[in-house]
XYZ file of C-alpha atoms in Angstrom:
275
model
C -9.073 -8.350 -5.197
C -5.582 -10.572 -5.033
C -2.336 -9.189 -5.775
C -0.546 -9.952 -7.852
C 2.251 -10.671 -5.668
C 3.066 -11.763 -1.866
C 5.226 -10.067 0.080
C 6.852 -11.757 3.311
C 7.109 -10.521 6.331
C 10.182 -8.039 7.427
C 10.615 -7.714 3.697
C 14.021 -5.399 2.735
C 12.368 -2.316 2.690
C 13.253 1.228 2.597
C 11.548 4.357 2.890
C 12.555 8.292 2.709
C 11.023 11.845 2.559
C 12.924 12.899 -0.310
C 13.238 10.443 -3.996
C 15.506 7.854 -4.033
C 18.515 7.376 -5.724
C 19.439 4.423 -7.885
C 22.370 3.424 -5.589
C 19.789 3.365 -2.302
C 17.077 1.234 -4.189
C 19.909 -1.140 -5.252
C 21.616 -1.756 -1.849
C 18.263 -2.831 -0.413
C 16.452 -3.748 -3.544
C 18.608 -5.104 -6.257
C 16.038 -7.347 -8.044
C 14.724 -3.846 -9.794
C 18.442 -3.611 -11.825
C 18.193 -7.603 -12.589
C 20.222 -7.607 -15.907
C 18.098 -10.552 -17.404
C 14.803 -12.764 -16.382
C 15.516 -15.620 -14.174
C 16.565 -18.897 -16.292
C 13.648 -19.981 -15.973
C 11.701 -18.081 -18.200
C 11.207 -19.166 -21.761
C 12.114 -16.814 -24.829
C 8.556 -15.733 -25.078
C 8.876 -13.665 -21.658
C 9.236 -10.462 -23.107
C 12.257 -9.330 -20.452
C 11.412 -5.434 -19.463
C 13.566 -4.713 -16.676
C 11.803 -3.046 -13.890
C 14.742 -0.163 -13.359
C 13.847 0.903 -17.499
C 10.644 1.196 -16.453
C 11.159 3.229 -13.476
C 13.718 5.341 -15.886
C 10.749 6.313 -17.969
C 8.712 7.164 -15.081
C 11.111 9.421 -13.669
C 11.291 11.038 -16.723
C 7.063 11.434 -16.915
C 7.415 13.152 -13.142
C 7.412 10.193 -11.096
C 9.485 9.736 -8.199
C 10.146 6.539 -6.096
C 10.119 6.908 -2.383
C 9.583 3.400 -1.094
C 10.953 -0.054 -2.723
C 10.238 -3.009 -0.516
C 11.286 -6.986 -2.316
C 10.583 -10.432 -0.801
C 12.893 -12.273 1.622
C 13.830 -15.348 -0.971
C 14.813 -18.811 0.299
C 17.164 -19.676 -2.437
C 19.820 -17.248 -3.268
C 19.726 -17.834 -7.189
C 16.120 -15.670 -6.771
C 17.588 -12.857 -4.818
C 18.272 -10.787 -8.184
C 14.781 -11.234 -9.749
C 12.516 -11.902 -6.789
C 9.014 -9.954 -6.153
C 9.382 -6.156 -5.927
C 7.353 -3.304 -4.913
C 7.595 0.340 -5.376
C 5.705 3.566 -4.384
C 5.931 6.798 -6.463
C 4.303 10.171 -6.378
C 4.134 12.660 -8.945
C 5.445 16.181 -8.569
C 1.531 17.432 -9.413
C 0.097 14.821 -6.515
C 1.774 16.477 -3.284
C 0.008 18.678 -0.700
C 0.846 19.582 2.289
C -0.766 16.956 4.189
C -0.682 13.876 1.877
C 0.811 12.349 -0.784
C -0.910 10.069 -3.955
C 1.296 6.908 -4.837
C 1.344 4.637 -7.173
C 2.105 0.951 -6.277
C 4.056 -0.610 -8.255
C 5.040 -4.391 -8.483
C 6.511 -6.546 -10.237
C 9.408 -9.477 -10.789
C 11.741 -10.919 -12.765
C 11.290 -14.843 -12.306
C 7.757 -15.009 -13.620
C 5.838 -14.822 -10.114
C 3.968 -11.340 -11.241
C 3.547 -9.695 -13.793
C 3.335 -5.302 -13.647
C 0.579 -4.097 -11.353
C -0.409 -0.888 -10.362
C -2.350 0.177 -7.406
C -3.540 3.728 -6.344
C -2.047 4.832 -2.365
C -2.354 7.519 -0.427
C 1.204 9.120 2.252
C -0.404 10.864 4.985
C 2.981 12.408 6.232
C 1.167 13.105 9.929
C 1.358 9.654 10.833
C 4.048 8.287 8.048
C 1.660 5.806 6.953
C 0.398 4.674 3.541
C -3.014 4.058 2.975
C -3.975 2.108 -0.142
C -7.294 3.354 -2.045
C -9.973 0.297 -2.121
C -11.100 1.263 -5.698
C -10.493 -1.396 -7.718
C -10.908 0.835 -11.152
C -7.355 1.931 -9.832
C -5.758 -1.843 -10.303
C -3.763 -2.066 -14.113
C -1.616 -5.473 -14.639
C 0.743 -5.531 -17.851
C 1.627 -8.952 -18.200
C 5.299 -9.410 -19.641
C 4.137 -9.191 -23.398
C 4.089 -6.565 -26.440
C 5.683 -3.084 -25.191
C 5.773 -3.297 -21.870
C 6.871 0.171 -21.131
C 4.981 1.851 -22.668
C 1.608 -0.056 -21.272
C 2.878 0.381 -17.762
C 3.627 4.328 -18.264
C -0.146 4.289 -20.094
C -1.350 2.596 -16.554
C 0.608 4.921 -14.532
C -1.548 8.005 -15.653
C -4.409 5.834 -16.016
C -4.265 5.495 -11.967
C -3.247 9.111 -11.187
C -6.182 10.034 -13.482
C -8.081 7.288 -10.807
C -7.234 9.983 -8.267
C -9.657 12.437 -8.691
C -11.816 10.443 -7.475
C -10.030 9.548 -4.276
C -9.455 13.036 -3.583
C -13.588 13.428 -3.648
C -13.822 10.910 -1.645
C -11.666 11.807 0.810
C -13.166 15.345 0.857
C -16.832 14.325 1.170
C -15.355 11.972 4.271
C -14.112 15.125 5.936
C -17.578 16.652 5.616
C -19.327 13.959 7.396
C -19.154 14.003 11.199
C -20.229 10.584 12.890
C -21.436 10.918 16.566
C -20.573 8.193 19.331
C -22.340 5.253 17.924
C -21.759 5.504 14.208
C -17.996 5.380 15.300
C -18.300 2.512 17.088
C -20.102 0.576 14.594
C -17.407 1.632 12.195
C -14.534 0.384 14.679
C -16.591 -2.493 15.039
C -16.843 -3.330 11.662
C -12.854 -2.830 10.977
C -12.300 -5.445 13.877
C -13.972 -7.658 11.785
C -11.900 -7.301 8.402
C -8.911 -7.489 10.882
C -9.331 -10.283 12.879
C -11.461 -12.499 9.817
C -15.104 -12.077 10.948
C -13.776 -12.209 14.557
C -15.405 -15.774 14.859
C -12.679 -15.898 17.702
C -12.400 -13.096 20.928
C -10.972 -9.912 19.791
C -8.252 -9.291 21.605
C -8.867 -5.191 21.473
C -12.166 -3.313 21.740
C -13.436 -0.106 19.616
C -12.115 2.245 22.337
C -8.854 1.655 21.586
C -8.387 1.328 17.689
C -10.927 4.559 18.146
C -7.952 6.460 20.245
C -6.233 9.056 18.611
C -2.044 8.937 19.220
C -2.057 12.993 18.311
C -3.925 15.721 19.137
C -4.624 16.662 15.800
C -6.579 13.583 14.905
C -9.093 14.488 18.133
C -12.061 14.898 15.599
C -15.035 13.582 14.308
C -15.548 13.694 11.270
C -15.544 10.412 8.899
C -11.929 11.052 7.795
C -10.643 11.718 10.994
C -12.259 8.383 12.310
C -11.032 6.370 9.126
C -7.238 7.433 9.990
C -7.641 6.872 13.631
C -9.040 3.018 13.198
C -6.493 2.517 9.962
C -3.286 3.707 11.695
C -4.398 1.862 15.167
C -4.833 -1.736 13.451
C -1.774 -1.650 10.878
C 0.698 -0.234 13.351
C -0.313 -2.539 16.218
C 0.840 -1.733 19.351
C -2.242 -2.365 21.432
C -2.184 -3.588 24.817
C -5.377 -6.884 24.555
C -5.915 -10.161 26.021
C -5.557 -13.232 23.949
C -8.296 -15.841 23.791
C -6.895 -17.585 26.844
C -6.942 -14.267 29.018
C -2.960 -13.560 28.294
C -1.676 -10.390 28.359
C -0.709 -9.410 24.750
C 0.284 -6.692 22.076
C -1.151 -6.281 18.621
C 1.426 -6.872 16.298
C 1.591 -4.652 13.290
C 0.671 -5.765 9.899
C 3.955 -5.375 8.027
C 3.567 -8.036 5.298
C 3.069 -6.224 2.021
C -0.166 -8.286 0.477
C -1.428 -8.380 4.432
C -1.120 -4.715 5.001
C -2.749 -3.858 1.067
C -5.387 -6.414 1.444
C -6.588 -4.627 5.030
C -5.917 -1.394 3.979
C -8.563 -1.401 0.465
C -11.021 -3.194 2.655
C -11.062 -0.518 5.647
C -10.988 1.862 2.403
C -14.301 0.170 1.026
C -15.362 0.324 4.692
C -14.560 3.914 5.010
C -16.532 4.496 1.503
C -19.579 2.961 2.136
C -20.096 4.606 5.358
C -19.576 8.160 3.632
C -22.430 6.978 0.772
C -24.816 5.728 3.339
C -24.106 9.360 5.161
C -24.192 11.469 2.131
């Protein structure tokens, strides 16, 4: 699965535990309140600004709580560049996670609406993104592009059912010594693109848990342990030539979605070959 969009890295981005406000998305993410498409769209772009859309969201129960937009090159794209958002609904909170809904989108013709289904595990303040790709609605910029986009919104929280039995039956599964290591093995690979070159960590360490709580075994556990290790980075390795090195986390937005479905799918599979 591609995005739809391609986020740079050290993107504006901001982040909170409570919604945000219209005044903190714009200071760090004003292409959402563009006023009109970029010039260079023709008059059959039908123009749907993304900050109407989130308006009707908020009034359907969704709440933003992390916009991210690309670093542009040319200024005159700063206003309508690639944007992301991440929303829960009031029904989708716990007290251990969070469901969001990805949003993205842009003004200048470089993507049209997409939605993707996530997951905020607040333990760790780290978003997961589901691998199911049932879960990924586009609404290209024609018709009533509101409404379509609100349509895919519950479309993907309905998607979350499914998630949630996922993640359950993952929690049920315990995987001794070996069956963790293959696992750890296996996410090395997605990270580091087959590893047709030396690793520069081992399965010990994306294995190690950074809190106590996360000291079990069971499939779950093991998923968040390997996830959080290889997107935060962090790792003390050695690089092909034997120098000393840390991982660096994965911070670009299509980097960090494209690694987090796959470890997802990873995850998965292991729980259906276990069930």
């Amino acid at each position: 699965m591609q995005l739809a969009s391609r986020f740079a890295h050290c993107s504006p981005m901001l982040r909170a535990d409570h919604p945000l406000s219209d005044d903190q998305i714009r200071a760090v993410v004003p292409s959402i309140y563009a006023e009109a498409p970029h010039e260079s769209r023709s008059e059959r772009y039908s123009y749907i600004p993304t900050a109407t859309v989130l308006f009707e969201l908020r009034k359907e129960g969704f709440e933003p709580f992390m916009v991210c937009q690309t670093r542009v090159r040319h200024e005159d794209r700063r206003e309508y560049t690639k944007h992301m958002l991440r929303l829960r609904h009031a029904s989708q909170i716990d007290g251990s996670e969070a469901n969001e809904i990805i949003l993205l989108n842009s003004h200048d013709g470089t993507s049209s609406y997409q939605m993707l289904a996530g997951m905020f595990r607040f333990v760790c303040q780290n978003g997961l993104v589901c691998g199911d790709t049932m879960t990924d609605v586009r609404v290209h910029h024609k018709g009533n592009v509101t409404e379509h986009v609100i349509e895919g919104a519950y479309e993907v929280l309905k998607g979350f059912e499914r998630v949630e039995e996922s993640r359950d039956s993952m929690r049920a599964i315990t995987l001794d010594e070996n069956e963790a290591t293959v696992f750890a093995n296996s996410a090395l690979s997605l990270k580091y693109d087959g590893a047709s070159k030396p690793v520069p960590i081992t399965e010990s360490q994306v294995l190690a848990p950074r809190r106590f709580d996360d000291r079990r075994f069971d499939l779950w556990s093991v998923f968040n342990r390997v996830q959080e290790n290889l997107v935060k980075g962090g790792l003390s390795g050695r690089s092909a030539r034997g120098r000393h090195q840390r991982t660096r986390a994965v911070e670009g937005i299509d980097q960090n979605v494209r690694l987090n479905r796959a470890l997802w799918l990873l995850a998965d599979g292991m729980r259906q070959l276990k069930a």
